[in-house]
Amino acid sequence: MARKKEILFVDAFSEWIETYKEGAVSDITLSKYWTSHEWLEKLGGTVTLSQLDRRIYQKILNEYGKTHEKSTTSDFHTQLKACLRDLFHDKIIEVDPTYRAVVKGKKASEKKQKFLQKDELTKLIKSLKLTKEINIEWFCLITAKTGTRYAETLALTPEDFNWETNTMTINKTWDYRKTSGCFKPTKSRASVRTIKLDWQIVGQFKPLIENLPPTEPIFIKKDTSGQYARPFNSSYNYWLKRRCVDIEIPIISFHALRHTHASVLLAEGVSIHTISSRLGHADVGVTQSTYAHVLDDLQSKDDQIMMSALMQMA
């Protein structure tokens, strides 16, 4: 390796991605790291590690924030910071240039609602036509009640369910982007998890899958040639959109069912640590950042409870 002063930050970042991320995260997540690498090359491609300080790092963040929303800039910062913290820990750099960095960005554009309230989710679940045949209605129920990602739900097989402990194990995903899909690893190691199931799933879903091939995906059928039919994400989301319109609740996507699942559990008092583990997040910080809106609401409620308790002591 060249002397420290000759190492470019962008080169150190690419080496870090290859060392710590390739083979450890999903292809989609890995592509996001390489996209950040491309931006770093544009904004600070000539900066060496010996030159990098808090001011220069902040300028790189500021330039990125001019063309990206604050949440996207925060993701960019998180990836660069992880690399620089490792370099600092390994004594390759003498100071941590990310210390007290300020994340800026463009004003967020108006977005669709990302989750349902508890009463809206209840209305959706009650509208499902849960027949004795596996269909998209069952897919919606499992996703809503377990908080699994779209590709994780697609990859579920009968052997993933343990009816003695009433649990479900998520240990793979389905590569639905291929014409004839296949199993592939989860988004990250933390995504491998075993979660508890509620009694509706135990009572109603168990009889449907007991006699199915144990290692075959439950929700993906084979065509006449014996190949797995391709499940289009857009088709699933269109179905959910139509259902939301029909029952007069906000239109959301299947991924938003995952957000809804977590938001409802948080509002019901389930701990952030338990929810983080249930969702398969790498650490609780990811959960706190994603569901800050719910945590803020809960803090307001906690403040009221706290003030009431203190007043009773008067």
PDB file of C-alpha atoms in Angstrom:
ATOM      1  CA  MET A   1       0.000   0.000   0.000  1.00  0.00           C
ATOM      2  CA  ALA A   2       1.204   3.516  -0.761  1.00  0.00           C
ATOM      3  CA  ARG A   3       2.177   5.923   1.989  1.00  0.00           C
ATOM      4  CA  LYS A   4      -0.748   7.358   3.901  1.00  0.00           C
ATOM      5  CA  LYS A   5      -0.460  10.840   2.418  1.00  0.00           C
ATOM      6  CA  GLU A   6      -0.822   9.425  -1.093  1.00  0.00           C
ATOM      7  CA  ILE A   7      -3.991   7.456  -0.436  1.00  0.00           C
ATOM      8  CA  LEU A   8      -7.073   9.059  -1.961  1.00  0.00           C
ATOM      9  CA  PHE A   9     -10.214   9.060   0.176  1.00  0.00           C
ATOM     10  CA  VAL A  10     -12.231   7.700  -2.740  1.00  0.00           C
ATOM     11  CA  ASP A  11      -9.786   4.795  -3.176  1.00  0.00           C
ATOM     12  CA  ALA A  12      -9.884   4.001   0.535  1.00  0.00           C
ATOM     13  CA  PHE A  13     -13.685   3.966   0.337  1.00  0.00           C
ATOM     14  CA  SER A  14     -13.712   1.534  -2.610  1.00  0.00           C
ATOM     15  CA  GLU A  15     -11.282  -0.784  -0.810  1.00  0.00           C
ATOM     16  CA  TRP A  16     -13.474  -0.637   2.283  1.00  0.00           C
ATOM     17  CA  ILE A  17     -16.576  -1.574   0.249  1.00  0.00           C
ATOM     18  CA  GLU A  18     -14.778  -4.534  -1.303  1.00  0.00           C
ATOM     19  CA  THR A  19     -13.444  -5.688   2.082  1.00  0.00           C
ATOM     20  CA  TYR A  20     -16.461  -5.230   4.334  1.00  0.00           C
ATOM     21  CA  LYS A  21     -19.575  -5.042   2.147  1.00  0.00           C
ATOM     22  CA  GLU A  22     -19.170  -7.317  -0.875  1.00  0.00           C
ATOM     23  CA  GLY A  23     -20.687 -10.666   0.023  1.00  0.00           C
ATOM     24  CA  ALA A  24     -22.066  -9.328   3.306  1.00  0.00           C
ATOM     25  CA  VAL A  25     -25.004  -7.262   2.017  1.00  0.00           C
ATOM     26  CA  SER A  26     -27.574  -7.722  -0.746  1.00  0.00           C
ATOM     27  CA  ASP A  27     -26.827  -6.710  -4.341  1.00  0.00           C
ATOM     28  CA  ILE A  28     -29.263  -3.806  -4.035  1.00  0.00           C
ATOM     29  CA  THR A  29     -27.589  -2.480  -0.879  1.00  0.00           C
ATOM     30  CA  LEU A  30     -24.141  -2.985  -2.386  1.00  0.00           C
ATOM     31  CA  SER A  31     -25.145  -0.957  -5.446  1.00  0.00           C
ATOM     32  CA  LYS A  32     -26.059   1.937  -3.121  1.00  0.00           C
ATOM     33  CA  TYR A  33     -22.523   1.904  -1.699  1.00  0.00           C
ATOM     34  CA  TRP A  34     -21.046   2.046  -5.186  1.00  0.00           C
ATOM     35  CA  THR A  35     -23.396   4.898  -6.090  1.00  0.00           C
ATOM     36  CA  SER A  36     -22.041   6.790  -3.068  1.00  0.00           C
ATOM     37  CA  HIS A  37     -18.556   5.981  -4.323  1.00  0.00           C
ATOM     38  CA  GLU A  38     -19.383   7.588  -7.685  1.00  0.00           C
ATOM     39  CA  TRP A  39     -20.586  10.733  -5.944  1.00  0.00           C
ATOM     40  CA  LEU A  40     -17.508  10.841  -3.736  1.00  0.00           C
ATOM     41  CA  GLU A  41     -15.371  10.634  -6.870  1.00  0.00           C
ATOM     42  CA  LYS A  42     -17.219  13.644  -8.332  1.00  0.00           C
ATOM     43  CA  LEU A  43     -17.171  15.746  -5.176  1.00  0.00           C
ATOM     44  CA  GLY A  44     -13.863  14.806  -3.559  1.00  0.00           C
ATOM     45  CA  GLY A  45     -11.995  12.567  -5.940  1.00  0.00           C
ATOM     46  CA  THR A  46      -8.670  14.345  -5.436  1.00  0.00           C
ATOM     47  CA  VAL A  47      -8.789  14.546  -1.629  1.00  0.00           C
ATOM     48  CA  THR A  48      -6.178  12.399   0.113  1.00  0.00           C
ATOM     49  CA  LEU A  49      -6.598  10.930   3.582  1.00  0.00           C
ATOM     50  CA  SER A  50      -3.861  13.200   4.922  1.00  0.00           C
ATOM     51  CA  GLN A  51      -5.766  16.258   3.614  1.00  0.00           C
ATOM     52  CA  LEU A  52      -9.158  15.145   4.886  1.00  0.00           C
ATOM     53  CA  ASP A  53     -10.353  17.098   7.911  1.00  0.00           C
ATOM     54  CA  ARG A  54     -13.734  18.115   9.327  1.00  0.00           C
ATOM     55  CA  ARG A  55     -13.986  21.214   7.126  1.00  0.00           C
ATOM     56  CA  ILE A  56     -13.243  19.396   3.863  1.00  0.00           C
ATOM     57  CA  TYR A  57     -15.573  16.530   4.795  1.00  0.00           C
ATOM     58  CA  GLN A  58     -18.338  19.028   5.589  1.00  0.00           C
ATOM     59  CA  LYS A  59     -17.855  20.692   2.199  1.00  0.00           C
ATOM     60  CA  ILE A  60     -18.280  17.304   0.480  1.00  0.00           C
ATOM     61  CA  LEU A  61     -21.515  16.737   2.414  1.00  0.00           C
ATOM     62  CA  ASN A  62     -22.733  20.248   1.625  1.00  0.00           C
ATOM     63  CA  GLU A  63     -22.133  19.812  -2.113  1.00  0.00           C
ATOM     64  CA  TYR A  64     -23.972  16.492  -2.086  1.00  0.00           C
ATOM     65  CA  GLY A  65     -26.852  18.090  -0.187  1.00  0.00           C
ATOM     66  CA  LYS A  66     -27.339  20.738  -2.884  1.00  0.00           C
ATOM     67  CA  THR A  67     -28.805  18.116  -5.235  1.00  0.00           C
ATOM     68  CA  HIS A  68     -30.281  15.614  -2.754  1.00  0.00           C
ATOM     69  CA  GLU A  69     -32.912  15.652  -0.031  1.00  0.00           C
ATOM     70  CA  LYS A  70     -31.744  15.653   3.575  1.00  0.00           C
ATOM     71  CA  SER A  71     -32.695  12.000   4.147  1.00  0.00           C
ATOM     72  CA  THR A  72     -30.649  10.914   1.115  1.00  0.00           C
ATOM     73  CA  THR A  73     -27.727  13.059   2.248  1.00  0.00           C
ATOM     74  CA  SER A  74     -27.961  11.391   5.648  1.00  0.00           C
ATOM     75  CA  ASP A  75     -27.644   7.965   3.998  1.00  0.00           C
ATOM     76  CA  PHE A  76     -24.594   9.174   2.044  1.00  0.00           C
ATOM     77  CA  HIS A  77     -23.048  10.497   5.270  1.00  0.00           C
ATOM     78  CA  THR A  78     -23.779   7.233   7.112  1.00  0.00           C
ATOM     79  CA  GLN A  79     -21.912   5.185   4.506  1.00  0.00           C
ATOM     80  CA  LEU A  80     -18.876   7.458   4.373  1.00  0.00           C
ATOM     81  CA  LYS A  81     -18.810   7.739   8.152  1.00  0.00           C
ATOM     82  CA  ALA A  82     -18.743   3.947   8.583  1.00  0.00           C
ATOM     83  CA  CYS A  83     -15.671   3.757   6.367  1.00  0.00           C
ATOM     84  CA  LEU A  84     -13.896   6.660   8.079  1.00  0.00           C
ATOM     85  CA  ARG A  85     -14.626   5.305  11.560  1.00  0.00           C
ATOM     86  CA  ASP A  86     -12.927   2.041  10.566  1.00  0.00           C
ATOM     87  CA  LEU A  87      -9.956   3.941   9.157  1.00  0.00           C
ATOM     88  CA  PHE A  88      -9.724   5.917  12.400  1.00  0.00           C
ATOM     89  CA  HIS A  89      -9.976   2.746  14.490  1.00  0.00           C
ATOM     90  CA  ASP A  90      -7.221   1.130  12.396  1.00  0.00           C
ATOM     91  CA  LYS A  91      -5.074   4.272  12.908  1.00  0.00           C
ATOM     92  CA  ILE A  92      -4.889   4.900   9.163  1.00  0.00           C
ATOM     93  CA  ILE A  93      -6.192   8.423   9.838  1.00  0.00           C
ATOM     94  CA  GLU A  94      -5.382  10.397  12.993  1.00  0.00           C
ATOM     95  CA  VAL A  95      -8.729  12.184  13.470  1.00  0.00           C
ATOM     96  CA  ASP A  96     -12.352  11.384  12.708  1.00  0.00           C
ATOM     97  CA  PRO A  97     -13.426  14.028  10.141  1.00  0.00           C
ATOM     98  CA  THR A  98     -17.100  13.087  10.570  1.00  0.00           C
ATOM     99  CA  TYR A  99     -17.213  14.352  14.165  1.00  0.00           C
ATOM    100  CA  ARG A 100     -20.242  16.635  14.592  1.00  0.00           C
ATOM    101  CA  ALA A 101     -20.826  16.813  10.838  1.00  0.00           C
ATOM    102  CA  VAL A 102     -24.008  18.675   9.892  1.00  0.00           C
ATOM    103  CA  VAL A 103     -26.345  16.982   7.408  1.00  0.00           C
ATOM    104  CA  LYS A 104     -28.053  19.400   5.037  1.00  0.00           C
ATOM    105  CA  GLY A 105     -30.129  18.854   1.927  1.00  0.00           C
ATOM    106  CA  LYS A 106     -32.914  20.049  -0.324  1.00  0.00           C
ATOM    107  CA  LYS A 107     -36.405  20.423   1.051  1.00  0.00           C
ATOM    108  CA  ALA A 108     -38.160  17.070   0.916  1.00  0.00           C
ATOM    109  CA  SER A 109     -40.741  16.741  -1.805  1.00  0.00           C
ATOM    110  CA  GLU A 110     -44.270  15.848  -0.807  1.00  0.00           C
ATOM    111  CA  LYS A 111     -44.518  12.088  -0.554  1.00  0.00           C
ATOM    112  CA  LYS A 112     -47.324   9.616  -0.287  1.00  0.00           C
ATOM    113  CA  GLN A 113     -48.214   8.372   3.167  1.00  0.00           C
ATOM    114  CA  LYS A 114     -45.814   5.572   4.049  1.00  0.00           C
ATOM    115  CA  PHE A 115     -47.937   3.756   6.581  1.00  0.00           C
ATOM    116  CA  LEU A 116     -51.470   3.185   7.819  1.00  0.00           C
ATOM    117  CA  GLN A 117     -52.939   3.941  11.212  1.00  0.00           C
ATOM    118  CA  LYS A 118     -54.096   1.001  13.334  1.00  0.00           C
ATOM    119  CA  ASP A 119     -57.777   1.418  12.421  1.00  0.00           C
ATOM    120  CA  GLU A 120     -56.894   1.644   8.712  1.00  0.00           C
ATOM    121  CA  LEU A 121     -54.785  -1.500   8.894  1.00  0.00           C
ATOM    122  CA  THR A 122     -57.610  -3.282  10.718  1.00  0.00           C
ATOM    123  CA  LYS A 123     -59.996  -2.233   7.949  1.00  0.00           C
ATOM    124  CA  LEU A 124     -57.616  -3.604   5.318  1.00  0.00           C
ATOM    125  CA  ILE A 125     -57.179  -6.949   7.081  1.00  0.00           C
ATOM    126  CA  LYS A 126     -60.941  -7.328   7.560  1.00  0.00           C
ATOM    127  CA  SER A 127     -61.437  -6.768   3.816  1.00  0.00           C
ATOM    128  CA  LEU A 128     -59.188  -9.691   2.833  1.00  0.00           C
ATOM    129  CA  LYS A 129     -60.882 -12.653   1.198  1.00  0.00           C
ATOM    130  CA  LEU A 130     -59.000 -15.476   2.904  1.00  0.00           C
ATOM    131  CA  THR A 131     -60.063 -18.486   0.870  1.00  0.00           C
ATOM    132  CA  LYS A 132     -58.810 -22.067   1.138  1.00  0.00           C
ATOM    133  CA  GLU A 133     -56.445 -21.336  -1.755  1.00  0.00           C
ATOM    134  CA  ILE A 134     -53.154 -19.456  -1.468  1.00  0.00           C
ATOM    135  CA  ASN A 135     -53.580 -16.061  -3.131  1.00  0.00           C
ATOM    136  CA  ILE A 136     -52.514 -12.443  -2.950  1.00  0.00           C
ATOM    137  CA  GLU A 137     -54.952 -11.827  -0.093  1.00  0.00           C
ATOM    138  CA  TRP A 138     -52.963 -14.262   2.068  1.00  0.00           C
ATOM    139  CA  PHE A 139     -49.727 -12.636   0.877  1.00  0.00           C
ATOM    140  CA  CYS A 140     -51.063  -9.299   2.107  1.00  0.00           C
ATOM    141  CA  LEU A 141     -52.050 -10.751   5.493  1.00  0.00           C
ATOM    142  CA  ILE A 142     -48.669 -12.395   6.116  1.00  0.00           C
ATOM    143  CA  THR A 143     -46.782  -9.229   5.129  1.00  0.00           C
ATOM    144  CA  ALA A 144     -48.977  -7.003   7.300  1.00  0.00           C
ATOM    145  CA  LYS A 145     -48.786  -9.269  10.356  1.00  0.00           C
ATOM    146  CA  THR A 146     -45.076 -10.088  10.219  1.00  0.00           C
ATOM    147  CA  GLY A 147     -43.465  -6.940   8.789  1.00  0.00           C
ATOM    148  CA  THR A 148     -41.478  -8.942   6.244  1.00  0.00           C
ATOM    149  CA  ARG A 149     -39.993  -7.343   3.156  1.00  0.00           C
ATOM    150  CA  TYR A 150     -41.643  -8.097  -0.188  1.00  0.00           C
ATOM    151  CA  ALA A 151     -38.845 -10.437  -1.312  1.00  0.00           C
ATOM    152  CA  GLU A 152     -38.798 -12.145   2.090  1.00  0.00           C
ATOM    153  CA  THR A 153     -42.504 -12.949   1.928  1.00  0.00           C
ATOM    154  CA  LEU A 154     -42.110 -14.337  -1.589  1.00  0.00           C
ATOM    155  CA  ALA A 155     -39.365 -16.683  -0.374  1.00  0.00           C
ATOM    156  CA  LEU A 156     -41.367 -18.228   2.475  1.00  0.00           C
ATOM    157  CA  THR A 157     -41.696 -22.016   2.366  1.00  0.00           C
ATOM    158  CA  PRO A 158     -43.741 -24.359   4.609  1.00  0.00           C
ATOM    159  CA  GLU A 159     -40.629 -25.475   6.464  1.00  0.00           C
ATOM    160  CA  ASP A 160     -40.043 -21.872   7.579  1.00  0.00           C
ATOM    161  CA  PHE A 161     -43.029 -22.226   9.921  1.00  0.00           C
ATOM    162  CA  ASN A 162     -42.693 -23.974  13.266  1.00  0.00           C
ATOM    163  CA  TRP A 163     -46.185 -24.726  14.543  1.00  0.00           C
ATOM    164  CA  GLU A 164     -44.927 -26.080  17.876  1.00  0.00           C
ATOM    165  CA  THR A 165     -43.461 -22.721  18.835  1.00  0.00           C
ATOM    166  CA  ASN A 166     -45.752 -20.622  16.588  1.00  0.00           C
ATOM    167  CA  THR A 167     -42.799 -18.945  14.940  1.00  0.00           C
ATOM    168  CA  MET A 168     -41.632 -18.142  11.432  1.00  0.00           C
ATOM    169  CA  THR A 169     -38.003 -18.032  10.313  1.00  0.00           C
ATOM    170  CA  ILE A 170     -36.821 -15.546   7.677  1.00  0.00           C
ATOM    171  CA  ASN A 171     -33.512 -16.773   6.250  1.00  0.00           C
ATOM    172  CA  LYS A 172     -33.691 -16.046   2.509  1.00  0.00           C
ATOM    173  CA  THR A 173     -35.297 -13.829  -0.133  1.00  0.00           C
ATOM    174  CA  TRP A 174     -36.669 -14.396  -3.629  1.00  0.00           C
ATOM    175  CA  ASP A 175     -34.897 -12.888  -6.629  1.00  0.00           C
ATOM    176  CA  TYR A 176     -38.097 -11.705  -8.303  1.00  0.00           C
ATOM    177  CA  ARG A 177     -36.268  -9.505 -10.790  1.00  0.00           C
ATOM    178  CA  LYS A 178     -35.201 -12.558 -12.804  1.00  0.00           C
ATOM    179  CA  THR A 179     -37.558 -14.065 -15.377  1.00  0.00           C
ATOM    180  CA  SER A 180     -37.394 -17.377 -13.538  1.00  0.00           C
ATOM    181  CA  GLY A 181     -36.626 -16.438  -9.958  1.00  0.00           C
ATOM    182  CA  CYS A 182     -34.609 -18.249  -7.337  1.00  0.00           C
ATOM    183  CA  PHE A 183     -33.747 -18.086  -3.660  1.00  0.00           C
ATOM    184  CA  LYS A 184     -30.970 -15.748  -2.584  1.00  0.00           C
ATOM    185  CA  PRO A 185     -29.557 -14.533   0.760  1.00  0.00           C
ATOM    186  CA  THR A 186     -31.268 -11.976   2.947  1.00  0.00           C
ATOM    187  CA  LYS A 187     -30.464  -8.270   2.768  1.00  0.00           C
ATOM    188  CA  SER A 188     -27.880  -8.651   5.547  1.00  0.00           C
ATOM    189  CA  ARG A 189     -26.880 -11.114   8.253  1.00  0.00           C
ATOM    190  CA  ALA A 190     -29.096  -9.243  10.703  1.00  0.00           C
ATOM    191  CA  SER A 191     -32.079  -9.946   8.444  1.00  0.00           C
ATOM    192  CA  VAL A 192     -31.959 -13.643   9.349  1.00  0.00           C
ATOM    193  CA  ARG A 193     -34.409 -13.932  12.240  1.00  0.00           C
ATOM    194  CA  THR A 194     -37.188 -15.965  13.853  1.00  0.00           C
ATOM    195  CA  ILE A 195     -40.365 -14.145  14.866  1.00  0.00           C
ATOM    196  CA  LYS A 196     -43.555 -14.971  16.762  1.00  0.00           C
ATOM    197  CA  LEU A 197     -46.844 -15.459  14.916  1.00  0.00           C
ATOM    198  CA  ASP A 198     -50.298 -14.416  16.057  1.00  0.00           C
ATOM    199  CA  TRP A 199     -53.175 -16.863  16.429  1.00  0.00           C
ATOM    200  CA  GLN A 200     -54.974 -15.840  13.229  1.00  0.00           C
ATOM    201  CA  ILE A 201     -52.017 -17.025  11.165  1.00  0.00           C
ATOM    202  CA  VAL A 202     -51.624 -20.151  13.281  1.00  0.00           C
ATOM    203  CA  GLY A 203     -55.282 -21.050  13.075  1.00  0.00           C
ATOM    204  CA  GLN A 204     -56.047 -20.157   9.476  1.00  0.00           C
ATOM    205  CA  PHE A 205     -52.779 -20.350   7.531  1.00  0.00           C
ATOM    206  CA  LYS A 206     -51.413 -23.567   9.011  1.00  0.00           C
ATOM    207  CA  PRO A 207     -54.057 -25.865   7.405  1.00  0.00           C
ATOM    208  CA  LEU A 208     -53.401 -24.308   3.977  1.00  0.00           C
ATOM    209  CA  ILE A 209     -49.693 -25.110   3.827  1.00  0.00           C
ATOM    210  CA  GLU A 210     -49.376 -28.316   5.849  1.00  0.00           C
ATOM    211  CA  ASN A 211     -49.435 -30.541   2.767  1.00  0.00           C
ATOM    212  CA  LEU A 212     -47.433 -28.310   0.426  1.00  0.00           C
ATOM    213  CA  PRO A 213     -43.847 -29.221  -0.606  1.00  0.00           C
ATOM    214  CA  PRO A 214     -41.780 -28.135   2.416  1.00  0.00           C
ATOM    215  CA  THR A 215     -38.999 -26.367   0.494  1.00  0.00           C
ATOM    216  CA  GLU A 216     -41.047 -24.813  -2.321  1.00  0.00           C
ATOM    217  CA  PRO A 217     -42.084 -21.119  -2.157  1.00  0.00           C
ATOM    218  CA  ILE A 218     -45.666 -20.800  -0.936  1.00  0.00           C
ATOM    219  CA  PHE A 219     -46.655 -17.733  -2.918  1.00  0.00           C
ATOM    220  CA  ILE A 220     -45.011 -18.442  -6.289  1.00  0.00           C
ATOM    221  CA  LYS A 221     -46.613 -20.811  -8.759  1.00  0.00           C
ATOM    222  CA  LYS A 222     -45.003 -22.661 -11.627  1.00  0.00           C
ATOM    223  CA  ASP A 223     -46.089 -22.180 -15.223  1.00  0.00           C
ATOM    224  CA  THR A 224     -46.887 -24.946 -17.706  1.00  0.00           C
ATOM    225  CA  SER A 225     -43.188 -25.410 -18.506  1.00  0.00           C
ATOM    226  CA  GLY A 226     -42.342 -26.034 -14.866  1.00  0.00           C
ATOM    227  CA  GLN A 227     -40.621 -22.667 -14.414  1.00  0.00           C
ATOM    228  CA  TYR A 228     -41.492 -20.343 -11.548  1.00  0.00           C
ATOM    229  CA  ALA A 229     -43.821 -17.589 -12.698  1.00  0.00           C
ATOM    230  CA  ARG A 230     -42.379 -14.132 -12.244  1.00  0.00           C
ATOM    231  CA  PRO A 231     -44.142 -12.097  -9.511  1.00  0.00           C
ATOM    232  CA  PHE A 232     -44.136  -8.455 -10.637  1.00  0.00           C
ATOM    233  CA  ASN A 233     -43.858  -5.983  -7.782  1.00  0.00           C
ATOM    234  CA  SER A 234     -45.891  -3.453  -9.767  1.00  0.00           C
ATOM    235  CA  SER A 235     -48.796  -5.926 -10.099  1.00  0.00           C
ATOM    236  CA  TYR A 236     -48.868  -6.552  -6.359  1.00  0.00           C
ATOM    237  CA  ASN A 237     -48.789  -2.834  -5.611  1.00  0.00           C
ATOM    238  CA  TYR A 238     -51.541  -2.159  -8.152  1.00  0.00           C
ATOM    239  CA  TRP A 239     -53.730  -4.787  -6.455  1.00  0.00           C
ATOM    240  CA  LEU A 240     -53.102  -3.149  -3.059  1.00  0.00           C
ATOM    241  CA  LYS A 241     -53.821   0.292  -4.489  1.00  0.00           C
ATOM    242  CA  ARG A 242     -57.195  -0.876  -5.816  1.00  0.00           C
ATOM    243  CA  ARG A 243     -58.055  -2.441  -2.452  1.00  0.00           C
ATOM    244  CA  CYS A 244     -57.142   0.746  -0.591  1.00  0.00           C
ATOM    245  CA  VAL A 245     -59.361   2.767  -2.922  1.00  0.00           C
ATOM    246  CA  ASP A 246     -62.243   0.307  -2.550  1.00  0.00           C
ATOM    247  CA  ILE A 247     -62.237   0.433   1.259  1.00  0.00           C
ATOM    248  CA  GLU A 248     -61.406   4.151   1.393  1.00  0.00           C
ATOM    249  CA  ILE A 249     -58.080   4.164   3.200  1.00  0.00           C
ATOM    250  CA  PRO A 250     -54.823   5.907   2.155  1.00  0.00           C
ATOM    251  CA  ILE A 251     -53.076   4.293  -0.812  1.00  0.00           C
ATOM    252  CA  ILE A 252     -49.856   2.540   0.189  1.00  0.00           C
ATOM    253  CA  SER A 253     -47.415   0.026  -1.287  1.00  0.00           C
ATOM    254  CA  PHE A 254     -46.598  -3.463  -0.037  1.00  0.00           C
ATOM    255  CA  HIS A 255     -43.361  -2.145   1.440  1.00  0.00           C
ATOM    256  CA  ALA A 256     -45.451   0.357   3.392  1.00  0.00           C
ATOM    257  CA  LEU A 257     -47.174  -2.585   5.095  1.00  0.00           C
ATOM    258  CA  ARG A 258     -43.796  -3.252   6.734  1.00  0.00           C
ATOM    259  CA  HIS A 259     -43.676   0.350   7.975  1.00  0.00           C
ATOM    260  CA  THR A 260     -47.281   0.043   9.129  1.00  0.00           C
ATOM    261  CA  HIS A 261     -46.480  -3.132  11.056  1.00  0.00           C
ATOM    262  CA  ALA A 262     -43.655  -1.444  12.948  1.00  0.00           C
ATOM    263  CA  SER A 263     -45.540   1.818  13.523  1.00  0.00           C
ATOM    264  CA  VAL A 264     -48.578   0.051  14.984  1.00  0.00           C
ATOM    265  CA  LEU A 265     -46.427  -2.058  17.327  1.00  0.00           C
ATOM    266  CA  LEU A 266     -44.532   1.037  18.494  1.00  0.00           C
ATOM    267  CA  ALA A 267     -47.765   2.882  19.169  1.00  0.00           C
ATOM    268  CA  GLU A 268     -49.001  -0.118  21.179  1.00  0.00           C
ATOM    269  CA  GLY A 269     -45.965   0.085  23.444  1.00  0.00           C
ATOM    270  CA  VAL A 270     -43.722  -2.660  22.060  1.00  0.00           C
ATOM    271  CA  SER A 271     -40.083  -1.746  22.731  1.00  0.00           C
ATOM    272  CA  ILE A 272     -37.935  -0.340  19.937  1.00  0.00           C
ATOM    273  CA  HIS A 273     -35.377  -3.105  20.551  1.00  0.00           C
ATOM    274  CA  THR A 274     -37.952  -5.853  20.063  1.00  0.00           C
ATOM    275  CA  ILE A 275     -39.261  -4.249  16.877  1.00  0.00           C
ATOM    276  CA  SER A 276     -35.748  -3.737  15.528  1.00  0.00           C
ATOM    277  CA  SER A 277     -35.058  -7.450  15.988  1.00  0.00           C
ATOM    278  CA  ARG A 278     -38.415  -8.416  14.465  1.00  0.00           C
ATOM    279  CA  LEU A 279     -37.752  -6.321  11.352  1.00  0.00           C
ATOM    280  CA  GLY A 280     -34.198  -7.633  10.948  1.00  0.00           C
ATOM    281  CA  HIS A 281     -32.497  -4.256  11.248  1.00  0.00           C
ATOM    282  CA  ALA A 282     -28.721  -4.252  11.695  1.00  0.00           C
ATOM    283  CA  ASP A 283     -29.013  -2.129  14.845  1.00  0.00           C
ATOM    284  CA  VAL A 284     -31.643  -0.241  16.787  1.00  0.00           C
ATOM    285  CA  GLY A 285     -30.377   3.072  15.386  1.00  0.00           C
ATOM    286  CA  VAL A 286     -31.792   2.161  11.976  1.00  0.00           C
ATOM    287  CA  THR A 287     -35.190   1.556  13.560  1.00  0.00           C
ATOM    288  CA  GLN A 288     -35.081   4.796  15.520  1.00  0.00           C
ATOM    289  CA  SER A 289     -34.214   6.776  12.387  1.00  0.00           C
ATOM    290  CA  THR A 290     -36.865   5.097  10.217  1.00  0.00           C
ATOM    291  CA  TYR A 291     -39.679   5.487  12.742  1.00  0.00           C
ATOM    292  CA  ALA A 292     -38.755   8.844  14.257  1.00  0.00           C
ATOM    293  CA  HIS A 293     -42.241  10.161  13.429  1.00  0.00           C
ATOM    294  CA  VAL A 294     -43.875   7.555  15.681  1.00  0.00           C
ATOM    295  CA  LEU A 295     -41.308   8.016  18.452  1.00  0.00           C
ATOM    296  CA  ASP A 296     -41.965  11.770  18.452  1.00  0.00           C
ATOM    297  CA  ASP A 297     -45.698  11.146  18.896  1.00  0.00           C
ATOM    298  CA  LEU A 298     -45.010   8.655  21.683  1.00  0.00           C
ATOM    299  CA  GLN A 299     -42.759  11.154  23.459  1.00  0.00           C
ATOM    300  CA  SER A 300     -45.621  13.669  23.525  1.00  0.00           C
ATOM    301  CA  LYS A 301     -47.868  11.038  25.100  1.00  0.00           C
ATOM    302  CA  ASP A 302     -45.136  10.101  27.576  1.00  0.00           C
ATOM    303  CA  ASP A 303     -44.755  13.770  28.544  1.00  0.00           C
ATOM    304  CA  GLN A 304     -48.461  13.931  29.381  1.00  0.00           C
ATOM    305  CA  ILE A 305     -48.288  10.722  31.449  1.00  0.00           C
ATOM    306  CA  MET A 306     -45.159  11.969  33.222  1.00  0.00           C
ATOM    307  CA  MET A 307     -46.713  15.348  34.083  1.00  0.00           C
ATOM    308  CA  SER A 308     -49.870  13.641  35.345  1.00  0.00           C
ATOM    309  CA  ALA A 309     -47.827  11.311  37.552  1.00  0.00           C
ATOM    310  CA  LEU A 310     -45.794  14.217  38.960  1.00  0.00           C
ATOM    311  CA  MET A 311     -48.930  16.283  39.659  1.00  0.00           C
ATOM    312  CA  GLN A 312     -50.385  13.389  41.680  1.00  0.00           C
ATOM    313  CA  MET A 313     -47.414  13.779  44.033  1.00  0.00           C
ATOM    314  CA  ALA A 314     -48.344  17.378  44.827  1.00  0.00           C
TER     315      ALA A 314
END
